[in-house]
Tab-separated table of C-alpha atoms in Angstrom:
chain	number	residue	atom	x	y	z
A	24	MET	CA	0.160	-0.200	0.236
A	25	PHE	CA	2.865	2.272	0.778
A	26	GLY	CA	4.212	2.075	-2.577
A	27	LEU	CA	0.772	2.571	-4.277
A	28	ILE	CA	0.274	5.589	-2.494
A	29	VAL	CA	3.361	7.354	-3.205
A	30	MET	CA	2.817	6.340	-7.093
A	31	ILE	CA	-0.772	7.681	-6.665
A	32	MET	CA	0.791	10.997	-5.138
A	33	PHE	CA	3.310	10.974	-7.990
A	34	ASP	CA	0.546	10.765	-10.400
A	35	LEU	CA	-1.222	13.452	-8.620
A	36	THR	CA	1.448	15.957	-9.028
A	37	ILE	CA	1.931	15.523	-12.641
A	38	GLY	CA	-1.835	15.873	-12.756
A	39	TYR	CA	-1.571	18.987	-10.925
A	40	PHE	CA	0.689	20.528	-13.433
A	41	MET	CA	-1.112	19.223	-16.556
A	42	LEU	CA	-4.094	20.641	-14.874
A	43	LYS	CA	-2.556	23.851	-14.510
A	44	SER	CA	-0.923	24.458	-17.891
A	45	HIS	CA	-4.054	22.671	-20.019
A	46	PRO	CA	-7.169	23.093	-17.956
A	47	HIS	CA	-9.737	23.455	-21.102
A	48	LEU	CA	-8.560	19.587	-21.861
A	49	PHE	CA	-10.349	19.052	-17.974
A	50	HIS	CA	-13.210	21.190	-18.153
A	51	PRO	CA	-15.269	19.038	-20.500
A	52	ILE	CA	-15.128	16.010	-17.992
A	53	ASN	CA	-18.182	17.545	-15.833
A	54	ASP	CA	-20.354	18.422	-18.927
A	55	MET	CA	-19.704	15.220	-21.463
A	56	GLY	CA	-19.411	12.216	-18.786
A	57	PHE	CA	-16.116	10.674	-18.713
A	58	VAL	CA	-16.657	8.205	-21.454
A	59	LYS	CA	-17.233	10.857	-24.345
A	60	TRP	CA	-14.204	12.496	-22.402
A	61	VAL	CA	-11.755	9.512	-23.388
A	62	ASP	CA	-13.279	9.144	-26.654
A	63	THR	CA	-12.632	12.859	-27.487
A	64	TYR	CA	-10.067	14.975	-25.244
A	65	GLY	CA	-8.640	12.276	-23.662
A	66	LYS	CA	-7.827	9.739	-26.494
A	67	ASN	CA	-6.185	12.631	-28.578
A	68	ASN	CA	-4.026	14.191	-25.964
A	69	LEU	CA	-2.696	11.069	-24.094
A	70	TYR	CA	0.618	13.232	-23.085
A	71	GLU	CA	-1.311	15.322	-20.858
A	72	THR	CA	-4.429	13.018	-20.076
A	73	ALA	CA	-2.833	9.968	-19.159
A	74	TRP	CA	-2.089	10.627	-15.712
A	75	LEU	CA	-5.874	10.587	-14.942
A	76	PHE	CA	-6.044	7.080	-16.603
A	77	PHE	CA	-3.037	5.841	-14.451
A	78	LEU	CA	-5.153	7.235	-11.609
A	79	ILE	CA	-8.131	5.282	-11.939
A	80	ILE	CA	-5.694	2.500	-12.195
A	81	PHE	CA	-4.015	2.808	-8.952
A	82	MET	CA	-7.514	4.049	-7.355
A	83	ALA	CA	-8.797	0.375	-8.333
A	84	ILE	CA	-5.938	-1.307	-7.285
A	85	LEU	CA	-6.379	0.817	-3.598
A	86	SER	CA	-10.192	-0.122	-3.636
A	87	VAL	CA	-9.357	-3.848	-3.948
A	88	ASN	CA	-6.605	-3.591	-1.350
A	89	THR	CA	-8.790	-1.928	0.795
A	90	PHE	CA	-11.538	-3.933	0.661
A	91	ILE	CA	-9.495	-7.094	1.327
A	92	CYS	CA	-7.508	-5.963	3.916
A	93	THR	CA	-10.646	-4.292	6.138
A	94	THR	CA	-12.883	-7.205	5.095
A	95	LYS	CA	-10.448	-9.466	6.742
A	96	ARG	CA	-9.903	-7.252	9.974
A	97	VAL	CA	-13.310	-6.823	10.205
A	98	SER	CA	-14.114	-11.054	10.135
A	99	VAL	CA	-11.465	-10.822	13.405
A	100	LEU	CA	-13.146	-8.356	15.168
A	101	PHE	CA	-16.530	-9.959	14.769
A	102	ARG	CA	-15.300	-13.114	15.845
A	103	ASN	CA	-13.684	-11.750	18.506
A	104	GLN	CA	-16.602	-8.941	19.798
A	105	SER	CA	-17.296	-11.112	23.110
A	106	ALA	CA	-13.741	-9.840	24.353
A	107	PHE	CA	-14.834	-6.206	24.273
A	108	ASN	CA	-16.992	-5.934	27.548
A	109	GLN	CA	-18.499	-2.609	26.389
A	110	THR	CA	-20.360	-1.835	23.021
A	111	PHE	CA	-19.047	1.279	22.468
A	112	ARG	CA	-15.919	0.018	22.483
A	113	PHE	CA	-16.502	-2.744	20.029
A	114	ILE	CA	-17.936	0.542	17.488
A	115	LEU	CA	-15.287	2.330	18.304
A	116	LYS	CA	-12.517	-0.352	17.276
A	117	LEU	CA	-14.817	-0.656	14.353
A	118	ALA	CA	-13.860	3.430	13.206
A	119	PRO	CA	-11.113	2.779	11.001
A	120	HIS	CA	-12.774	-0.106	8.827
A	121	ILE	CA	-16.540	2.587	8.735
A	122	MET	CA	-13.836	5.088	7.163
A	123	HIS	CA	-12.299	2.260	4.896
A	124	TYR	CA	-15.898	1.022	3.712
A	125	ALA	CA	-16.993	4.600	3.183
A	126	LEU	CA	-14.445	5.609	0.978
A	127	LEU	CA	-15.087	2.325	-1.012
A	128	ILE	CA	-18.934	3.429	-1.181
A	129	MET	CA	-17.337	7.086	-2.251
A	130	LEU	CA	-15.510	5.596	-5.017
A	131	LEU	CA	-18.038	3.505	-6.181
A	132	GLY	CA	-20.043	6.506	-5.916
A	133	TYR	CA	-17.688	8.344	-8.209
A	134	LEU	CA	-17.351	5.509	-10.849
A	135	ILE	CA	-21.217	5.006	-11.290
A	136	SER	CA	-21.472	8.832	-11.578
A	137	TYR	CA	-18.757	9.180	-14.153
A	138	LEU	CA	-19.790	6.466	-16.178
A	139	SER	CA	-23.417	6.863	-16.291
A	140	ALA	CA	-24.280	10.665	-15.339
A	141	GLU	CA	-26.272	13.280	-17.884
A	142	THR	CA	-25.707	16.589	-17.686
A	143	TYR	CA	-27.466	19.216	-19.918
A	144	LEU	CA	-26.024	22.598	-19.997
A	145	SER	CA	-27.554	25.876	-21.494
A	146	ASN	CA	-30.831	25.601	-20.579
A	147	ILE	CA	-32.255	29.045	-21.097
A	148	LEU	CA	-35.681	29.817	-19.055
A	149	LEU	CA	-37.180	33.184	-19.740
A	150	PRO	CA	-40.255	34.203	-17.227
A	151	GLU	CA	-43.473	32.775	-18.121
A	152	LYS	CA	-41.849	30.595	-20.639
A	153	SER	CA	-41.382	26.445	-20.268
A	154	LEU	CA	-38.621	24.332	-21.264
A	155	ARG	CA	-38.627	20.291	-21.631
A	156	ILE	CA	-35.762	18.462	-20.059
A	157	PRO	CA	-33.951	16.861	-22.645
A	158	ASN	CA	-34.728	12.859	-23.086
A	159	SER	CA	-37.679	13.350	-20.788
A	160	SER	CA	-41.194	14.109	-20.629
A	161	CYS	CA	-40.697	16.567	-17.767
A	162	GLU	CA	-41.137	20.178	-18.844
A	163	MET	CA	-39.755	22.880	-16.234
A	164	HIS	CA	-42.010	26.810	-16.279
A	165	LEU	CA	-40.432	29.972	-14.820
A	166	ASN	CA	-43.441	31.348	-12.794
A	167	ARG	CA	-41.192	34.322	-11.624
A	168	LEU	CA	-37.891	35.580	-11.181
A	169	HIS	CA	-36.918	37.713	-8.105
A	170	ILE	CA	-33.732	39.707	-7.896
A	171	ASP	CA	-32.572	41.301	-5.040
A	172	TYR	CA	-29.848	44.048	-5.458
A	173	TYR	CA	-27.157	45.129	-2.672
A	174	GLN	CA	-27.998	48.588	-1.707
A	175	GLY	CA	-25.877	48.853	1.328
A	176	GLU	CA	-22.582	50.483	2.245
A	177	ARG	CA	-20.489	48.194	3.092
A	178	LEU	CA	-19.684	45.668	0.168
A	179	GLN	CA	-19.017	48.805	-2.146
A	180	TYR	CA	-18.283	46.469	-5.217
A	181	MET	CA	-21.487	44.723	-4.694
A	182	HIS	CA	-23.376	48.343	-4.905
A	183	ASN	CA	-26.656	47.700	-7.185
A	184	ARG	CA	-25.415	44.287	-8.138
A	185	ALA	CA	-27.611	41.193	-7.514
A	186	ILE	CA	-27.312	39.660	-4.036
A	187	ASN	CA	-29.912	37.007	-4.223
A	188	VAL	CA	-31.746	35.331	-6.901
A	189	GLN	CA	-34.765	33.211	-6.488
A	190	ALA	CA	-36.699	31.628	-9.648
A	191	ASP	CA	-39.868	29.794	-8.839
A	192	LEU	CA	-40.307	26.870	-10.912
A	193	THR	CA	-43.093	24.378	-11.598
A	194	ILE	CA	-41.307	21.236	-12.827
A	195	GLN	CA	-43.877	18.404	-14.494
A	196	ASN	CA	-44.476	15.137	-15.947
A	197	LYS	CA	-47.519	12.843	-16.607
A	198	GLU	CA	-47.079	11.585	-12.817
A	199	LYS	CA	-46.531	14.683	-10.818
A	200	THR	CA	-46.052	18.498	-10.556
A	201	VAL	CA	-43.178	20.174	-8.233
A	202	THR	CA	-43.273	23.655	-7.698
A	203	SER	CA	-40.054	24.837	-5.891
A	204	ARG	CA	-38.041	27.538	-5.310
A	205	LEU	CA	-34.341	27.680	-7.213
A	206	GLY	CA	-31.198	29.375	-6.218
A	207	PHE	CA	-27.621	29.750	-6.538
A	208	ASN	CA	-26.294	26.750	-4.379
A	209	LYS	CA	-30.255	25.615	-3.374
A	210	PRO	CA	-30.934	23.072	-6.457
A	211	VAL	CA	-34.299	22.017	-7.434
A	212	TRP	CA	-34.748	17.971	-7.145
A	213	PHE	CA	-37.100	16.469	-9.509
A	214	PHE	CA	-35.907	12.701	-9.241
A	215	PRO	CA	-34.111	11.654	-10.606
A	216	TYR	CA	-32.764	15.442	-12.046
A	217	SER	CA	-31.608	17.837	-10.002
A	218	ILE	CA	-31.610	21.491	-11.542
A	219	HIS	CA	-28.948	24.140	-10.868
A	220	LEU	CA	-29.189	27.764	-11.366
A	221	LYS	CA	-25.510	28.802	-13.491
A	222	ASP	CA	-26.361	32.129	-14.510
A	223	PHE	CA	-29.061	34.740	-14.689
A	224	ALA	CA	-29.516	38.362	-15.898
A	225	PRO	CA	-30.069	41.173	-15.151
A	226	LYS	CA	-27.463	41.658	-12.667
A	227	SER	CA	-27.322	44.806	-12.305
A	228	LYS	CA	-29.860	47.516	-11.756
A	229	SER	CA	-27.968	50.181	-13.561
A	230	GLY	CA	-26.526	50.054	-17.020
A	231	MET	CA	-28.023	48.411	-19.857
A	232	ASN	CA	-31.339	46.979	-19.049
A	233	ARG	CA	-30.494	43.360	-20.029
A	234	ARG	CA	-33.939	40.776	-20.554
A	235	ALA	CA	-34.713	38.745	-17.471
A	236	TYR	CA	-33.685	35.315	-17.849
A	237	ILE	CA	-31.919	32.229	-15.973
A	238	ASP	CA	-29.642	29.552	-17.497
A	239	VAL	CA	-30.170	25.942	-15.743
A	240	ILE	CA	-27.449	22.896	-15.353
A	241	ILE	CA	-29.693	20.091	-15.164
A	242	LYS	CA	-28.331	17.059	-13.811
A	243	LYS	CA	-28.957	13.349	-13.716
A	244	ASP	CA	-26.784	11.572	-11.341
A	245	PRO	CA	-27.490	7.981	-10.497
A	246	GLY	CA	-24.059	8.061	-8.238
A	247	LEU	CA	-24.675	11.099	-6.040
A	248	LYS	CA	-26.353	9.041	-3.334
A	249	TYR	CA	-23.489	6.435	-2.775
A	250	TYR	CA	-20.617	9.697	-2.865
A	251	PHE	CA	-22.684	11.661	-0.365
A	252	SER	CA	-23.455	8.648	1.696
A	253	GLY	CA	-19.988	7.492	1.542
A	254	MET	CA	-19.246	11.252	2.627
A	255	ILE	CA	-21.544	11.054	5.692
A	256	LEU	CA	-20.347	7.530	6.533
A	257	PHE	CA	-16.865	8.282	6.595
A	258	THR	CA	-17.248	11.565	8.521
A	259	PHE	CA	-19.095	9.594	11.404
A	260	GLY	CA	-15.883	6.835	11.289
A	261	LEU	CA	-13.503	9.811	11.443
A	262	LEU	CA	-15.313	11.488	14.501
A	263	LEU	CA	-15.444	8.099	16.267
A	264	TYR	CA	-11.727	7.268	15.363
A	265	SER	CA	-10.766	10.704	16.749
A	266	ILE	CA	-12.821	10.242	20.070
A	267	HIS	CA	-11.283	6.533	20.124
A	268	TRP	CA	-7.829	8.025	20.164
A	269	LEU	CA	-8.169	10.751	22.132
A	270	THR	CA	-9.569	8.875	25.079
A	271	GLN	CA	-6.874	6.247	24.519
A	272	GLN	CA	-4.442	9.134	25.110
A	273	LYS	CA	-6.532	10.564	27.867
A	274	LYS	CA	-5.793	7.398	29.641
A	275	ILE	CA	-2.161	7.338	28.979
A	276	THR	CA	-1.310	10.494	30.504
A	277	GLU	CA	-3.563	9.638	33.359
A	278	GLU	CA	-1.575	6.750	33.847
B	201	MET	CA	-6.677	49.130	7.617
B	202	ILE	CA	-6.070	45.487	6.109
B	203	GLN	CA	-2.710	46.043	4.922
B	204	HIS	CA	-1.745	47.966	8.120
B	205	SER	CA	-2.910	45.507	10.345
B	206	PHE	CA	-1.736	42.628	9.076
B	207	LEU	CA	2.143	44.042	8.486
B	208	LEU	CA	1.474	44.853	11.833
B	209	SER	CA	1.140	41.178	13.151
B	210	ALA	CA	3.968	40.487	10.944
B	211	ILE	CA	6.399	42.732	12.966
B	212	PHE	CA	4.958	41.751	16.198
B	213	TYR	CA	5.553	38.348	14.989
B	214	THR	CA	8.987	38.633	14.149
B	215	LEU	CA	9.636	40.759	17.288
B	216	SER	CA	8.515	38.047	19.333
B	217	PHE	CA	10.473	35.484	17.579
B	218	GLY	CA	13.889	37.745	18.127
B	219	GLY	CA	12.542	38.128	22.156
B	220	ALA	CA	12.429	34.219	22.273
B	221	ILE	CA	15.818	33.864	20.723
B	222	ALA	CA	17.366	36.292	22.809
B	223	GLY	CA	15.414	34.755	25.912
B	224	LYS	CA	13.080	37.457	26.804
B	225	LYS	CA	10.262	35.247	27.814
B	226	HIS	CA	7.482	37.851	29.226
B	227	LEU	CA	8.528	40.176	26.150
B	228	SER	CA	8.225	37.927	23.682
B	229	GLY	CA	4.608	36.440	25.038
B	230	ILE	CA	3.717	39.838	24.889
B	231	LEU	CA	4.351	40.579	21.575
B	232	LEU	CA	3.123	37.279	20.533
B	233	ILE	CA	-0.064	38.222	21.829
B	234	ALA	CA	0.057	41.525	20.118
B	235	GLY	CA	0.655	39.879	16.893
B	236	LEU	CA	-2.087	37.535	17.448
B	237	LEU	CA	-4.868	40.168	17.785
B	238	ALA	CA	-3.550	42.194	14.855
B	239	ASN	CA	-3.352	39.129	12.527
B	240	ALA	CA	-7.513	38.292	14.196
B	241	TYR	CA	-8.211	41.841	13.336
B	242	SER	CA	-6.744	41.714	9.749
B	243	ILE	CA	-8.733	38.585	9.230
B	244	GLY	CA	-12.042	40.452	10.914
B	245	ILE	CA	-11.788	43.117	8.473
B	246	ARG	CA	-10.844	40.892	5.464
B	247	TYR	CA	-14.380	38.857	6.494
B	248	TRP	CA	-16.308	41.986	7.087
B	249	LEU	CA	-15.166	43.474	3.502
B	250	THR	CA	-16.676	40.193	2.248
B	251	PHE	CA	-19.104	38.128	4.137
B	252	PRO	CA	-21.958	36.631	3.426
B	253	MET	CA	-19.534	35.809	0.123
B	254	LEU	CA	-15.864	34.544	0.893
B	255	PRO	CA	-12.743	36.320	0.956
B	256	LEU	CA	-11.114	34.317	-1.668
B	257	TYR	CA	-7.355	33.264	-2.252
B	258	GLN	CA	-7.129	35.128	1.393
B	259	GLY	CA	-5.729	31.832	3.203
B	260	PRO	CA	-2.306	32.886	3.442
B	261	PHE	CA	-3.711	35.675	5.858
B	262	PHE	CA	-5.277	33.159	8.051
B	263	LEU	CA	-2.535	30.218	8.323
B	264	PRO	CA	-0.216	32.246	10.494
B	265	PHE	CA	-3.260	33.078	13.201
B	266	PHE	CA	-4.197	29.288	13.326
B	267	ILE	CA	-0.891	27.709	13.986
B	268	GLY	CA	-0.494	30.462	16.321
B	269	ILE	CA	-3.502	29.854	18.008
B	270	PHE	CA	-3.011	26.122	17.911
B	271	SER	CA	0.400	25.695	19.566
B	272	PHE	CA	-0.368	28.835	22.089
B	273	LYS	CA	-0.300	26.643	25.332
B	274	ALA	CA	3.085	24.631	24.208
B	275	VAL	CA	5.143	27.693	22.951
B	276	TRP	CA	3.649	30.083	26.062
B	277	ASN	CA	5.366	27.184	28.648
B	278	ASP	CA	8.627	26.435	26.769
B	279	LEU	CA	11.111	29.186	24.959
B	280	TYR	CA	12.679	26.982	22.938
B	281	LYS	CA	9.214	25.447	21.104
B	282	ARG	CA	8.086	29.286	21.060
B	283	SER	CA	11.189	30.216	18.858
B	284	ASN	CA	10.626	27.239	15.946
B	285	ILE	CA	7.308	27.951	15.768
B	286	LEU	CA	7.328	31.600	15.891
B	287	LEU	CA	9.857	31.658	12.970
B	288	ILE	CA	7.447	29.436	10.809
B	289	ILE	CA	4.790	31.891	11.682
B	290	SER	CA	7.066	34.792	10.689
B	291	VAL	CA	8.180	33.275	7.562
B	292	LEU	CA	4.169	32.545	6.344
B	293	THR	CA	3.186	36.012	7.584
B	294	TRP	CA	6.067	37.674	5.374
B	295	ALA	CA	5.400	35.561	2.557
B	296	ALA	CA	1.841	36.375	2.790
B	297	VAL	CA	2.999	40.232	2.615
B	298	PHE	CA	5.287	39.974	-0.418
B	299	PHE	CA	3.483	37.394	-2.531
B	300	PRO	CA	-0.085	38.471	-2.180
B	301	ASN	CA	-2.640	36.717	-4.465
B	302	ASP	CA	-4.249	38.527	-7.490
B	303	HIS	CA	-7.934	40.348	-5.849
B	304	TYR	CA	-10.778	38.715	-7.029
B	305	LEU	CA	-14.209	39.936	-6.322
B	306	PRO	CA	-16.198	37.449	-4.751
B	307	PHE	CA	-19.375	35.757	-6.674
B	308	ILE	CA	-22.580	35.146	-5.554
B	309	GLN	CA	-21.998	30.928	-5.408
B	310	PHE	CA	-20.017	32.053	-2.489
B	311	LYS	CA	-22.905	33.143	-0.503
B	312	THR	CA	-23.302	29.630	1.204
B	313	ILE	CA	-22.170	28.564	4.721
B	314	LEU	CA	-20.265	25.313	2.845
B	315	SER	CA	-17.873	27.556	0.891
B	316	HIS	CA	-17.027	29.058	3.992
B	317	LEU	CA	-16.843	25.612	6.260
B	318	PHE	CA	-14.802	24.520	3.149
B	319	PHE	CA	-12.342	27.638	2.996
B	320	LEU	CA	-11.987	27.610	7.152
B	321	PHE	CA	-11.765	23.722	7.238
B	322	GLY	CA	-8.872	23.971	4.907
B	323	VAL	CA	-6.972	26.555	6.334
B	324	ILE	CA	-6.945	24.899	9.988
B	325	GLY	CA	-6.208	21.325	8.163
B	326	ARG	CA	-3.088	23.061	6.692
B	327	ALA	CA	-2.106	24.974	9.552
B	328	PHE	CA	-2.000	21.465	11.674
B	329	PHE	CA	-0.064	19.823	9.070
B	330	ILE	CA	2.440	22.332	9.277
B	331	LEU	CA	2.738	22.171	12.982
B	332	SER	CA	2.763	18.516	13.140
B	333	GLY	CA	5.893	19.189	10.838
B	334	VAL	CA	7.358	21.722	13.011
B	335	GLN	CA	6.995	19.388	15.976
B	336	ALA	CA	8.331	16.336	14.354
B	337	TYR	CA	11.144	18.550	13.304
B	338	LEU	CA	11.923	19.443	17.059
B	339	CYS	CA	11.238	16.050	18.018
B	340	VAL	CA	14.217	15.140	15.972
B	341	TRP	CA	16.421	17.507	16.068
B	342	LYS	CA	16.470	18.068	19.825
B	343	ARG	CA	16.487	14.237	20.537
B	344	LYS	CA	19.903	14.640	18.403
B	345	THR	CA	21.332	17.361	20.607
B	346	ASP	CA	20.053	16.975	24.080
B	347	GLY	CA	18.895	13.638	24.100
B	348	ILE	CA	15.124	14.437	25.049
B	349	ALA	CA	12.777	14.983	22.543
B	350	ALA	CA	10.651	18.339	22.629
B	351	TYR	CA	7.592	16.711	20.928
B	352	SER	CA	6.545	13.516	21.469
B	353	LEU	CA	5.324	11.307	18.495
B	354	GLN	CA	1.915	11.525	20.137
B	355	ASP	CA	2.291	15.338	19.764
B	356	ILE	CA	2.743	15.050	16.296
B	357	ARG	CA	-0.262	12.414	15.664
B	358	ARG	CA	-2.727	14.299	17.393
B	359	SER	CA	-2.023	17.547	15.130
B	360	VAL	CA	-1.966	15.156	12.381
B	361	ILE	CA	-5.552	13.662	13.443
B	362	TRP	CA	-6.679	16.961	13.997
B	363	GLY	CA	-5.323	18.190	10.488
B	364	TYR	CA	-6.477	15.119	8.896
B	365	LEU	CA	-10.225	15.703	10.384
B	366	PHE	CA	-10.314	19.445	9.224
B	367	TRP	CA	-8.851	18.928	5.978
B	368	THR	CA	-11.473	15.935	5.410
B	369	LEU	CA	-14.521	17.901	6.188
B	370	SER	CA	-13.103	20.733	3.791
B	371	VAL	CA	-12.750	18.444	1.119
B	372	PHE	CA	-16.202	17.062	1.717
B	373	CYS	CA	-18.175	20.476	2.160
B	374	GLY	CA	-15.860	21.382	-0.838
B	375	ALA	CA	-17.730	18.586	-2.713
B	376	ILE	CA	-21.072	19.178	-1.558
B	377	TRP	CA	-20.967	23.061	-2.499
B	378	SER	CA	-19.815	22.123	-5.536
B	379	TYR	CA	-22.272	19.855	-6.415
B	380	MET	CA	-25.194	22.158	-4.862
B	381	GLY	CA	-23.606	25.174	-7.177
B	382	TRP	CA	-22.209	23.458	-10.450
B	383	GLY	CA	-23.909	19.980	-10.541
B	384	SER	CA	-20.749	18.053	-9.746
B	385	PRO	CA	-18.783	17.028	-6.910
B	386	VAL	CA	-15.447	17.450	-8.571
B	387	VAL	CA	-14.816	20.944	-10.436
B	388	TRP	CA	-11.990	19.418	-13.028
B	389	ASP	CA	-10.471	23.265	-14.011
B	390	ASP	CA	-9.043	23.879	-10.638
B	391	PRO	CA	-5.771	22.202	-10.289
B	392	ILE	CA	-5.774	22.422	-6.785
B	393	ILE	CA	-8.229	19.280	-6.615
B	394	VAL	CA	-5.743	17.115	-7.293
B	395	THR	CA	-3.313	18.306	-4.846
B	396	ALA	CA	-5.828	18.517	-1.952
B	397	MET	CA	-6.456	15.099	-2.949
B	398	ALA	CA	-2.705	14.078	-2.836
B	399	THR	CA	-2.743	15.448	0.786
B	400	TRP	CA	-5.403	13.711	2.146
B	401	LEU	CA	-3.909	10.353	0.934
B	402	TYR	CA	-0.390	10.982	2.483
B	403	TYR	CA	-1.877	11.997	5.625
B	404	SER	CA	-4.192	8.709	5.153
B	405	LEU	CA	-0.885	6.736	4.735
B	406	TYR	CA	0.507	8.602	7.832
B	407	LEU	CA	-2.016	7.080	9.780
B	408	HIS	CA	-1.610	3.585	8.193
B	409	LEU	CA	2.524	3.858	9.198
B	410	HIS	CA	2.338	1.909	11.771
B	411	LEU	CA	1.173	-1.161	10.008
B	412	ILE	CA	3.728	-0.769	7.501
B	413	SER	CA	6.924	-3.064	8.407
B	414	PHE	CA	9.416	-0.912	7.176
B	415	VAL	CA	8.517	2.027	9.230
B	416	ASN	CA	9.887	2.175	12.547
B	417	ILE	CA	8.678	4.588	15.166
B	418	LYS	CA	11.942	6.503	14.741
B	419	ASN	CA	11.109	7.251	11.069
B	420	ARG	CA	7.872	8.471	11.408
B	421	PRO	CA	8.509	12.229	12.524
B	422	PHE	CA	10.264	12.436	8.993
B	423	PHE	CA	6.952	11.537	7.031
B	424	ALA	CA	5.658	14.150	9.242
B	425	VAL	CA	8.310	16.556	8.023
B	426	ALA	CA	8.146	15.794	4.546
B	427	GLY	CA	4.280	16.171	4.780
B	428	ALA	CA	4.613	19.943	5.995
B	429	CYS	CA	6.808	20.471	3.058
B	430	TRP	CA	4.479	19.317	0.887
B	431	VAL	CA	1.536	21.281	2.051
B	432	ILE	CA	3.666	24.281	2.014
B	433	ALA	CA	4.297	23.492	-1.575
B	434	PHE	CA	1.267	22.311	-3.075
B	435	ASN	CA	-1.510	23.671	-0.769
B	436	CYS	CA	0.129	26.647	0.566
B	437	LEU	CA	2.020	28.610	-2.259
B	438	PRO	CA	-0.883	27.999	-4.998
B	439	ASP	CA	-2.852	30.709	-2.740
B	440	MET	CA	0.153	33.019	-3.246
B	441	GLY	CA	0.915	35.397	-6.270
B	442	ASN	CA	3.911	37.334	-7.515
B	443	PHE	CA	6.153	39.283	-5.541
B	444	MET	CA	4.665	42.954	-4.912
B	445	LEU	CA	5.527	45.395	-2.043
B	446	PRO	CA	2.488	45.792	0.283
B	447	GLY	CA	0.529	48.749	-1.058
B	448	ILE	CA	0.358	50.854	2.312
B	449	PRO	CA	-0.841	54.276	1.196
């Protein structure tokens, strides 16, 4: 594992310099999905993108290694469960393994996401107009666009510029209708889609009066629930691990 | 006021370092507190002028403050530790003064608690990692010269665990924020994303060192020193810009 992580770090260092010098090659990964990206940017710029392919191979090896090692240790722990007089102590002992399994769930989520997520960019919606979500029977309607402009003194560069954007959307298909408020960092969920606000107009109260619109990203990501559950589980495991280590140290100090 | 207060903190930290070298414990301590207060004031103003948005690329101005706070108890009691940690704090502070990043206006996507947690947890994580490196250096160096380690392996590991906890939370907050804002947990046009991942893997490895047969206990501090050098090179320096004299009116 030592050698593998050193190799991953070396690979990531190369990746850092490649991303820094050729960001335009990697940006489309999110927009077009990994498979299409490999067929276009990836294959045709192999010198700049090889590190990413190596990273995937290394991560696959790391995942298999982590799964085997953790499963072995967990099975030993469960066999010796009776040796722990308190359930909490047993759970604390499980903390590193919870983190390992959580990492695997996260990696699985990313794998699913990069192989099968669908992203639809540049979906312009005008107030009181509708738009169909591509390749589906869902229709989106912008009921109202409300923009707050900053009027305070503290943030001088924001004066008369938009500080809060709220778009009331109605999304419907044959089965259901959902009305919800979209904002920056506040996507609207309409299973299996999430709708994210990317851009809007008018951004400023003064200057040329532009026509009101919003630009949304429509995302269908089946890996989402896996990588976010993995993150929650990992955080839980990490907190348990920290508590375990700190209580152990306290005991050593007291002794 | 932002530039004045931060420059003042750099001067106080450096004078405090000089005081520690000269063996003036109380004077050095007072100057250290003055430096931390000036640094806190500078951070406060930076936040005041951008909140509810994020003070983008301002990490180098926050970093010395957090290192100072987290090592405060140890450096207060021990002049030797104080001089070494203050040397690092002073170097980082002057680096932030002379190599500021370009000024970017924050945008509305930054107006979320997730962006602030991503930023603050990231700086705190870096502070702990750098601190663990300094502790490891002192652990090895002092043991070589005096035979008694200034810091124990437990102290180093404690800093690494705290750093790892905050770094992980920062990465997760960043991923959730990225998904909420842009519909993807990874923004592939920012090179810092891969070095953040590398740092996370490196410290994951550090926490597994006891399982690796050829790394004995004596060697572990070297990994913490190497990790701190990595963090400075790949997680701190990218936040800095070209050499520039501080523009003080």
